[in-house]
PDB file of C-alpha atoms in Angstrom:
ATOM      1  CA  LYS A   1      28.160  38.804 -14.177  1.00 63.00           C
ATOM      2  CA  ALA A   2      27.946  38.123 -10.447  1.00 75.00           C
ATOM      3  CA  GLY A   3      24.862  39.387  -8.648  1.00 92.00           C
ATOM      4  CA  VAL A   4      24.562  41.211  -5.349  1.00 95.00           C
ATOM      5  CA  THR A   5      26.184  39.190  -2.577  1.00 96.00           C
ATOM      6  CA  GLN A   6      25.166  39.496   1.036  1.00 97.00           C
ATOM      7  CA  THR A   7      26.927  37.888   3.980  1.00 97.00           C
ATOM      8  CA  PRO A   8      26.180  36.254   6.265  1.00 97.00           C
ATOM      9  CA  ARG A   9      22.929  34.716   4.992  1.00 95.00           C
ATOM     10  CA  TYR A  10      21.723  33.717   8.448  1.00 96.00           C
ATOM     11  CA  LEU A  11      22.734  34.761  11.933  1.00 96.00           C
ATOM     12  CA  ILE A  12      21.446  34.529  15.469  1.00 98.00           C
ATOM     13  CA  LYS A  13      22.259  37.118  18.102  1.00 97.00           C
ATOM     14  CA  THR A  14      21.056  37.937  21.589  1.00 97.00           C
ATOM     15  CA  ARG A  15      19.644  41.193  22.868  1.00 97.00           C
ATOM     16  CA  GLY A  16      22.259  43.841  23.521  1.00 97.00           C
ATOM     17  CA  GLN A  17      24.776  42.475  21.038  1.00 97.00           C
ATOM     18  CA  GLN A  18      25.747  44.188  17.834  1.00 97.00           C
ATOM     19  CA  VAL A  19      25.875  42.878  14.277  1.00 98.00           C
ATOM     20  CA  THR A  20      27.569  43.840  11.027  1.00 98.00           C
ATOM     21  CA  LEU A  21      26.136  42.822   7.663  1.00 98.00           C
ATOM     22  CA  SER A  22      28.024  43.037   4.398  1.00 98.00           C
ATOM     23  CA  CYS A  23      26.916  43.708   0.826  1.00 98.00           C
ATOM     24  CA  SER A  24      28.943  43.451  -2.366  1.00 97.00           C
ATOM     25  CA  PRO A  25      27.131  45.136  -5.264  1.00 96.00           C
ATOM     26  CA  ILE A  26      27.204  44.154  -8.891  1.00 94.00           C
ATOM     27  CA  SER A  27      30.469  45.171 -10.504  1.00 92.00           C
ATOM     28  CA  GLY A  28      30.202  48.738 -11.785  1.00 90.00           C
ATOM     29  CA  HIS A  29      27.253  49.668  -9.578  1.00 91.00           C
ATOM     30  CA  ARG A  30      27.999  52.607  -7.332  1.00 90.00           C
ATOM     31  CA  SER A  31      24.713  52.919  -5.435  1.00 91.00           C
ATOM     32  CA  VAL A  32      23.808  50.608  -2.549  1.00 94.00           C
ATOM     33  CA  SER A  33      20.527  50.721  -0.622  1.00 94.00           C
ATOM     34  CA  TRP A  34      19.540  48.799   2.498  1.00 96.00           C
ATOM     35  CA  TYR A  35      16.034  47.698   3.460  1.00 96.00           C
ATOM     36  CA  GLN A  36      14.557  45.893   6.448  1.00 97.00           C
ATOM     37  CA  GLN A  37      11.847  43.370   5.545  1.00 94.00           C
ATOM     38  CA  THR A  38       9.413  42.074   8.159  1.00 92.00           C
ATOM     39  CA  PRO A  39       6.041  40.319   7.792  1.00 85.00           C
ATOM     40  CA  GLY A  40       3.245  42.855   7.629  1.00 79.00           C
ATOM     41  CA  GLN A  41       5.612  45.824   7.285  1.00 85.00           C
ATOM     42  CA  GLY A  42       7.004  45.140   3.857  1.00 88.00           C
ATOM     43  CA  LEU A  43      10.321  46.753   3.018  1.00 92.00           C
ATOM     44  CA  GLN A  44      11.368  49.675   5.170  1.00 94.00           C
ATOM     45  CA  PHE A  45      14.106  51.892   3.742  1.00 93.00           C
ATOM     46  CA  LEU A  46      17.183  52.172   5.926  1.00 96.00           C
ATOM     47  CA  PHE A  47      19.715  54.177   3.915  1.00 92.00           C
ATOM     48  CA  GLU A  48      21.375  54.598   0.548  1.00 92.00           C
ATOM     49  CA  TYR A  49      25.001  55.190  -0.309  1.00 93.00           C
ATOM     50  CA  PHE A  50      26.500  56.486  -3.533  1.00 90.00           C
ATOM     51  CA  SER A  51      30.232  56.883  -4.028  1.00 90.00           C
ATOM     52  CA  GLU A  52      30.866  56.487  -0.278  1.00 93.00           C
ATOM     53  CA  THR A  53      28.348  59.224   0.645  1.00 93.00           C
ATOM     54  CA  GLN A  54      25.034  58.642   2.370  1.00 93.00           C
ATOM     55  CA  ARG A  55      22.438  60.138   0.026  1.00 87.00           C
ATOM     56  CA  ASN A  56      19.218  59.180   1.771  1.00 86.00           C
ATOM     57  CA  LYS A  57      18.264  57.945   5.211  1.00 91.00           C
ATOM     58  CA  GLY A  58      15.097  56.323   6.496  1.00 92.00           C
ATOM     59  CA  ASN A  59      13.383  56.709   9.848  1.00 92.00           C
ATOM     60  CA  PHE A  60      15.387  54.275  11.923  1.00 96.00           C
ATOM     61  CA  PRO A  61      17.087  54.985  15.263  1.00 96.00           C
ATOM     62  CA  GLY A  62      20.768  55.812  15.446  1.00 95.00           C
ATOM     63  CA  ARG A  63      21.524  52.198  16.423  1.00 97.00           C
ATOM     64  CA  PHE A  64      21.347  51.489  12.696  1.00 97.00           C
ATOM     65  CA  SER A  65      24.328  52.767  10.757  1.00 97.00           C
ATOM     66  CA  GLY A  66      26.086  52.047   7.520  1.00 97.00           C
ATOM     67  CA  ARG A  67      29.022  52.905   5.344  1.00 97.00           C
ATOM     68  CA  GLN A  68      30.323  52.362   1.852  1.00 97.00           C
ATOM     69  CA  PHE A  69      33.886  51.701   0.832  1.00 96.00           C
ATOM     70  CA  SER A  70      35.796  52.938  -2.195  1.00 95.00           C
ATOM     71  CA  ASN A  71      35.122  49.657  -4.017  1.00 93.00           C
ATOM     72  CA  SER A  72      31.352  50.245  -3.500  1.00 94.00           C
ATOM     73  CA  ARG A  73      31.026  47.416  -0.998  1.00 97.00           C
ATOM     74  CA  SER A  74      28.780  48.392   1.881  1.00 97.00           C
ATOM     75  CA  GLU A  75      28.256  47.368   5.472  1.00 98.00           C
ATOM     76  CA  MET A  76      25.474  48.070   7.888  1.00 98.00           C
ATOM     77  CA  ASN A  77      25.751  47.809  11.636  1.00 98.00           C
ATOM     78  CA  VAL A  78      23.082  47.454  14.281  1.00 97.00           C
ATOM     79  CA  SER A  79      24.148  48.050  17.861  1.00 96.00           C
ATOM     80  CA  THR A  80      22.372  47.125  21.092  1.00 97.00           C
ATOM     81  CA  LEU A  81      20.117  44.644  19.346  1.00 97.00           C
ATOM     82  CA  GLU A  82      16.445  44.426  20.308  1.00 97.00           C
ATOM     83  CA  LEU A  83      13.980  41.600  19.696  1.00 96.00           C
ATOM     84  CA  GLY A  84      12.202  43.800  17.143  1.00 95.00           C
ATOM     85  CA  ASP A  85      15.327  43.946  14.999  1.00 97.00           C
ATOM     86  CA  SER A  86      14.696  40.370  13.879  1.00 97.00           C
ATOM     87  CA  ALA A  87      14.146  40.680  10.150  1.00 96.00           C
ATOM     88  CA  LEU A  88      15.452  40.005   6.687  1.00 95.00           C
ATOM     89  CA  TYR A  89      17.918  42.743   5.733  1.00 97.00           C
ATOM     90  CA  LEU A  90      18.088  43.296   1.999  1.00 96.00           C
ATOM     91  CA  CYS A  91      20.755  45.115   0.073  1.00 96.00           C
ATOM     92  CA  ALA A  92      20.151  46.452  -3.436  1.00 94.00           C
ATOM     93  CA  SER A  93      22.553  47.990  -5.901  1.00 93.00           C
ATOM     94  CA  SER A  94      22.040  50.162  -8.947  1.00 89.00           C
ATOM     95  CA  LEU A  95      24.170  51.952 -11.485  1.00 82.00           C
ATOM     96  CA  GLU A  96      23.236  55.421 -10.350  1.00 73.00           C
ATOM     97  CA  ALA A  97      21.508  57.025  -7.400  1.00 58.00           C
ATOM     98  CA  GLY A  98      18.681  58.676  -9.342  1.00 56.00           C
ATOM     99  CA  HIS A  99      16.532  55.543  -9.329  1.00 59.00           C
ATOM    100  CA  THR A 100      15.287  55.840 -12.864  1.00 67.00           C
ATOM    101  CA  GLY A 101      16.620  52.360 -13.285  1.00 62.00           C
ATOM    102  CA  GLU A 102      16.364  48.987 -11.713  1.00 79.00           C
ATOM    103  CA  LEU A 103      17.330  47.930  -8.202  1.00 89.00           C
ATOM    104  CA  PHE A 104      19.178  44.621  -8.058  1.00 92.00           C
ATOM    105  CA  PHE A 105      18.620  42.817  -4.779  1.00 94.00           C
ATOM    106  CA  GLY A 106      20.687  40.277  -2.921  1.00 95.00           C
ATOM    107  CA  GLU A 107      19.076  37.310  -1.204  1.00 94.00           C
ATOM    108  CA  GLY A 108      19.300  39.007   2.164  1.00 94.00           C
ATOM    109  CA  SER A 109      20.723  38.403   5.609  1.00 96.00           C
ATOM    110  CA  ARG A 110      18.205  36.903   7.993  1.00 96.00           C
ATOM    111  CA  LEU A 111      18.825  38.136  11.527  1.00 97.00           C
ATOM    112  CA  THR A 112      17.198  36.496  14.522  1.00 97.00           C
ATOM    113  CA  VAL A 113      17.525  38.235  17.878  1.00 97.00           C
ATOM    114  CA  LEU A 114      16.850  36.082  20.939  1.00 96.00           C
TER     115      LEU A 114
ATOM    116  CA  ALA B   1       7.237  62.190   0.607  1.00 79.00           C
ATOM    117  CA  GLN B   2       5.829  59.298  -1.358  1.00 85.00           C
ATOM    118  CA  SER B   3       3.789  56.375  -0.075  1.00 91.00           C
ATOM    119  CA  VAL B   4       2.351  53.180  -1.518  1.00 94.00           C
ATOM    120  CA  THR B   5      -0.763  51.254  -0.529  1.00 95.00           C
ATOM    121  CA  GLN B   6      -1.277  47.661  -1.569  1.00 95.00           C
ATOM    122  CA  LEU B   7      -4.862  46.931  -0.681  1.00 90.00           C
ATOM    123  CA  ASP B   8      -4.678  43.143  -0.614  1.00 93.00           C
ATOM    124  CA  SER B   9      -2.231  41.245   1.564  1.00 93.00           C
ATOM    125  CA  GLN B  10      -3.128  37.881  -0.004  1.00 95.00           C
ATOM    126  CA  VAL B  11      -4.811  36.970  -3.270  1.00 97.00           C
ATOM    127  CA  PRO B  12      -5.728  33.335  -3.971  1.00 97.00           C
ATOM    128  CA  VAL B  13      -6.583  32.545  -7.586  1.00 97.00           C
ATOM    129  CA  PHE B  14      -7.092  29.381  -9.589  1.00 97.00           C
ATOM    130  CA  GLU B  15      -4.591  28.451 -12.268  1.00 97.00           C
ATOM    131  CA  GLU B  16      -5.404  29.931 -15.701  1.00 97.00           C
ATOM    132  CA  ALA B  17      -7.734  32.524 -14.138  1.00 98.00           C
ATOM    133  CA  PRO B  18      -7.051  36.277 -14.459  1.00 97.00           C
ATOM    134  CA  VAL B  19      -5.658  38.276 -11.570  1.00 97.00           C
ATOM    135  CA  GLU B  20      -5.334  41.921 -10.583  1.00 97.00           C
ATOM    136  CA  LEU B  21      -3.072  43.115  -7.763  1.00 97.00           C
ATOM    137  CA  ARG B  22      -3.953  46.612  -6.666  1.00 97.00           C
ATOM    138  CA  CYS B  23      -1.549  49.439  -5.939  1.00 97.00           C
ATOM    139  CA  ASN B  24      -2.242  53.066  -5.125  1.00 97.00           C
ATOM    140  CA  TYR B  25       0.390  55.700  -4.482  1.00 95.00           C
ATOM    141  CA  SER B  26       0.544  59.147  -2.975  1.00 93.00           C
ATOM    142  CA  SER B  27       2.912  61.879  -4.101  1.00 88.00           C
ATOM    143  CA  SER B  28       2.936  65.628  -4.622  1.00 84.00           C
ATOM    144  CA  VAL B  29       5.476  65.361  -7.458  1.00 85.00           C
ATOM    145  CA  SER B  30       5.959  63.279 -10.580  1.00 86.00           C
ATOM    146  CA  VAL B  31       6.838  59.666  -9.863  1.00 87.00           C
ATOM    147  CA  TYR B  32       8.409  56.540 -11.229  1.00 90.00           C
ATOM    148  CA  LEU B  33       6.496  53.325 -10.485  1.00 93.00           C
ATOM    149  CA  PHE B  34       7.699  49.746 -10.200  1.00 94.00           C
ATOM    150  CA  TRP B  35       6.487  46.227  -9.533  1.00 96.00           C
ATOM    151  CA  TYR B  36       8.939  43.775  -8.006  1.00 96.00           C
ATOM    152  CA  VAL B  37       8.435  40.046  -7.408  1.00 96.00           C
ATOM    153  CA  GLN B  38       9.940  37.945  -4.617  1.00 94.00           C
ATOM    154  CA  TYR B  39       9.978  34.170  -4.918  1.00 92.00           C
ATOM    155  CA  PRO B  40      10.438  32.120  -1.721  1.00 87.00           C
ATOM    156  CA  ASN B  41      13.879  32.485  -0.151  1.00 81.00           C
ATOM    157  CA  GLN B  42      15.042  34.901  -2.811  1.00 86.00           C
ATOM    158  CA  GLY B  43      15.611  38.618  -3.153  1.00 88.00           C
ATOM    159  CA  LEU B  44      13.344  40.896  -5.133  1.00 93.00           C
ATOM    160  CA  GLN B  45      13.440  41.094  -8.919  1.00 93.00           C
ATOM    161  CA  LEU B  46      12.105  43.897 -11.077  1.00 92.00           C
ATOM    162  CA  LEU B  47       8.971  42.818 -12.944  1.00 94.00           C
ATOM    163  CA  LEU B  48       8.151  46.041 -14.783  1.00 93.00           C
ATOM    164  CA  LYS B  49       8.487  49.799 -14.447  1.00 91.00           C
ATOM    165  CA  TYR B  50       6.836  53.015 -15.564  1.00 91.00           C
ATOM    166  CA  LEU B  51       9.114  55.999 -16.064  1.00 87.00           C
ATOM    167  CA  SER B  52       7.329  58.025 -18.757  1.00 82.00           C
ATOM    168  CA  GLY B  53       5.566  57.646 -22.086  1.00 84.00           C
ATOM    169  CA  SER B  54       2.988  54.913 -22.636  1.00 84.00           C
ATOM    170  CA  THR B  55       0.918  54.354 -19.530  1.00 87.00           C
ATOM    171  CA  LEU B  56       0.662  50.608 -20.206  1.00 88.00           C
ATOM    172  CA  VAL B  57       3.817  48.658 -19.473  1.00 88.00           C
ATOM    173  CA  GLU B  58       4.410  44.948 -19.904  1.00 88.00           C
ATOM    174  CA  SER B  59       6.756  42.310 -18.571  1.00 89.00           C
ATOM    175  CA  ILE B  60       8.275  39.420 -20.490  1.00 82.00           C
ATOM    176  CA  ASN B  61       6.186  36.828 -18.619  1.00 88.00           C
ATOM    177  CA  GLY B  62       2.732  38.183 -19.414  1.00 93.00           C
ATOM    178  CA  PHE B  63       2.129  40.697 -16.612  1.00 96.00           C
ATOM    179  CA  GLU B  64       1.087  44.251 -17.398  1.00 96.00           C
ATOM    180  CA  ALA B  65       0.410  47.382 -15.366  1.00 96.00           C
ATOM    181  CA  GLU B  66      -1.271  50.642 -16.252  1.00 94.00           C
ATOM    182  CA  PHE B  67      -0.315  54.001 -14.803  1.00 93.00           C
ATOM    183  CA  ASN B  68      -3.457  55.986 -14.003  1.00 93.00           C
ATOM    184  CA  LYS B  69      -2.503  59.457 -12.860  1.00 90.00           C
ATOM    185  CA  SER B  70      -6.028  60.619 -12.060  1.00 92.00           C
ATOM    186  CA  GLN B  71      -6.637  57.634  -9.789  1.00 92.00           C
ATOM    187  CA  THR B  72      -3.015  57.491  -8.591  1.00 93.00           C
ATOM    188  CA  SER B  73      -2.961  53.784  -9.301  1.00 95.00           C
ATOM    189  CA  PHE B  74      -0.607  51.272 -10.866  1.00 96.00           C
ATOM    190  CA  HIS B  75      -2.483  47.965 -10.752  1.00 97.00           C
ATOM    191  CA  LEU B  76      -0.791  44.767 -11.933  1.00 97.00           C
ATOM    192  CA  ARG B  77      -2.724  42.348 -14.113  1.00 97.00           C
ATOM    193  CA  LYS B  78      -2.270  39.012 -15.808  1.00 97.00           C
ATOM    194  CA  PRO B  79      -4.978  37.404 -17.986  1.00 97.00           C
ATOM    195  CA  SER B  80      -4.055  33.819 -17.106  1.00 97.00           C
ATOM    196  CA  VAL B  81      -1.859  32.857 -14.144  1.00 97.00           C
ATOM    197  CA  HIS B  82       0.401  29.854 -13.811  1.00 96.00           C
ATOM    198  CA  ILE B  83       1.518  27.923 -10.752  1.00 96.00           C
ATOM    199  CA  SER B  84       4.971  29.444 -11.165  1.00 95.00           C
ATOM    200  CA  ASP B  85       3.504  32.917 -10.581  1.00 96.00           C
ATOM    201  CA  THR B  86       3.046  32.067  -6.906  1.00 96.00           C
ATOM    202  CA  ALA B  87       5.159  34.696  -5.148  1.00 96.00           C
ATOM    203  CA  GLU B  88       4.962  37.960  -3.261  1.00 96.00           C
ATOM    204  CA  TYR B  89       4.561  41.115  -5.342  1.00 97.00           C
ATOM    205  CA  PHE B  90       5.679  44.547  -4.239  1.00 96.00           C
ATOM    206  CA  CYS B  91       4.617  47.862  -5.695  1.00 96.00           C
ATOM    207  CA  ALA B  92       7.179  50.662  -5.356  1.00 94.00           C
ATOM    208  CA  VAL B  93       7.440  54.388  -6.058  1.00 91.00           C
ATOM    209  CA  SER B  94      10.130  57.005  -6.218  1.00 87.00           C
ATOM    210  CA  ALA B  95       9.956  60.701  -6.992  1.00 83.00           C
ATOM    211  CA  SER B  96      11.397  61.536 -10.374  1.00 79.00           C
ATOM    212  CA  GLY B  97      14.643  63.442 -10.545  1.00 70.00           C
ATOM    213  CA  GLY B  98      17.530  63.769  -8.137  1.00 63.00           C
ATOM    214  CA  TYR B  99      18.596  61.305  -5.511  1.00 66.00           C
ATOM    215  CA  GLN B 100      15.311  59.785  -4.473  1.00 73.00           C
ATOM    216  CA  LYS B 101      14.772  56.671  -2.399  1.00 82.00           C
ATOM    217  CA  VAL B 102      12.458  53.902  -3.569  1.00 88.00           C
ATOM    218  CA  THR B 103       9.472  53.343  -1.260  1.00 90.00           C
ATOM    219  CA  PHE B 104       7.835  49.920  -1.233  1.00 93.00           C
ATOM    220  CA  GLY B 105       4.356  48.733  -0.324  1.00 93.00           C
ATOM    221  CA  ILE B 106       3.805  45.941   2.187  1.00 94.00           C
ATOM    222  CA  GLY B 107       3.436  43.344  -0.544  1.00 95.00           C
ATOM    223  CA  THR B 108       0.691  41.079  -1.891  1.00 96.00           C
ATOM    224  CA  LYS B 109       1.068  37.318  -1.710  1.00 96.00           C
ATOM    225  CA  LEU B 110      -0.304  35.706  -4.842  1.00 97.00           C
ATOM    226  CA  GLN B 111      -1.246  32.082  -4.313  1.00 97.00           C
ATOM    227  CA  VAL B 112      -2.093  30.181  -7.474  1.00 97.00           C
ATOM    228  CA  ILE B 113      -4.289  27.162  -6.790  1.00 96.00           C
ATOM    229  CA  PRO B 114      -3.987  24.181  -9.135  1.00 95.00           C
TER     230      PRO B 114
END
């Protein structure tokens, strides 16, 4: 069974640009969550989608957005990039949105903003 | 809202020695508790979880954690560590019931010294 796949794995952007990251969950999983990981801050929750609906949202500015497609694949977009957006962006999938179960993480997309 | 505090950012320990990684949480409602592990250049993997029932939970590789409601703690322990346990460990919490996000601590880096 294939795991959570995130693309691209690495990318470099400059300030002001925008970026789109993609996440393909494990087959059959309908919930996808996104986290930003930075040294000293741990994992900061961005948002969660379940059956194409945003169920939860973290405390990030509106420059951060996401969506989920009918096949459960998800994308997140960051517009007008800032230096502080440099981070590892992790996607996690789960069977349901209630979080009584396990989150399955991808290896992440490492974004560097110059 | 829930929050997690991991008191130690780094814990060095000699191989075959015992280790305890501390985690305290804050919540006004019942919670589910998790420990995840992240090996270098990988995503997070679930190590163990407490949902209900026995307050002592164990993983397949010798780690255990005990849910202490009165002290709002969920410390992770292992009686004898191995070099392969070197990784970053994250404590996480979510409120029980409904569509609840999972909140992570900032992580504790366990460095096993040969």
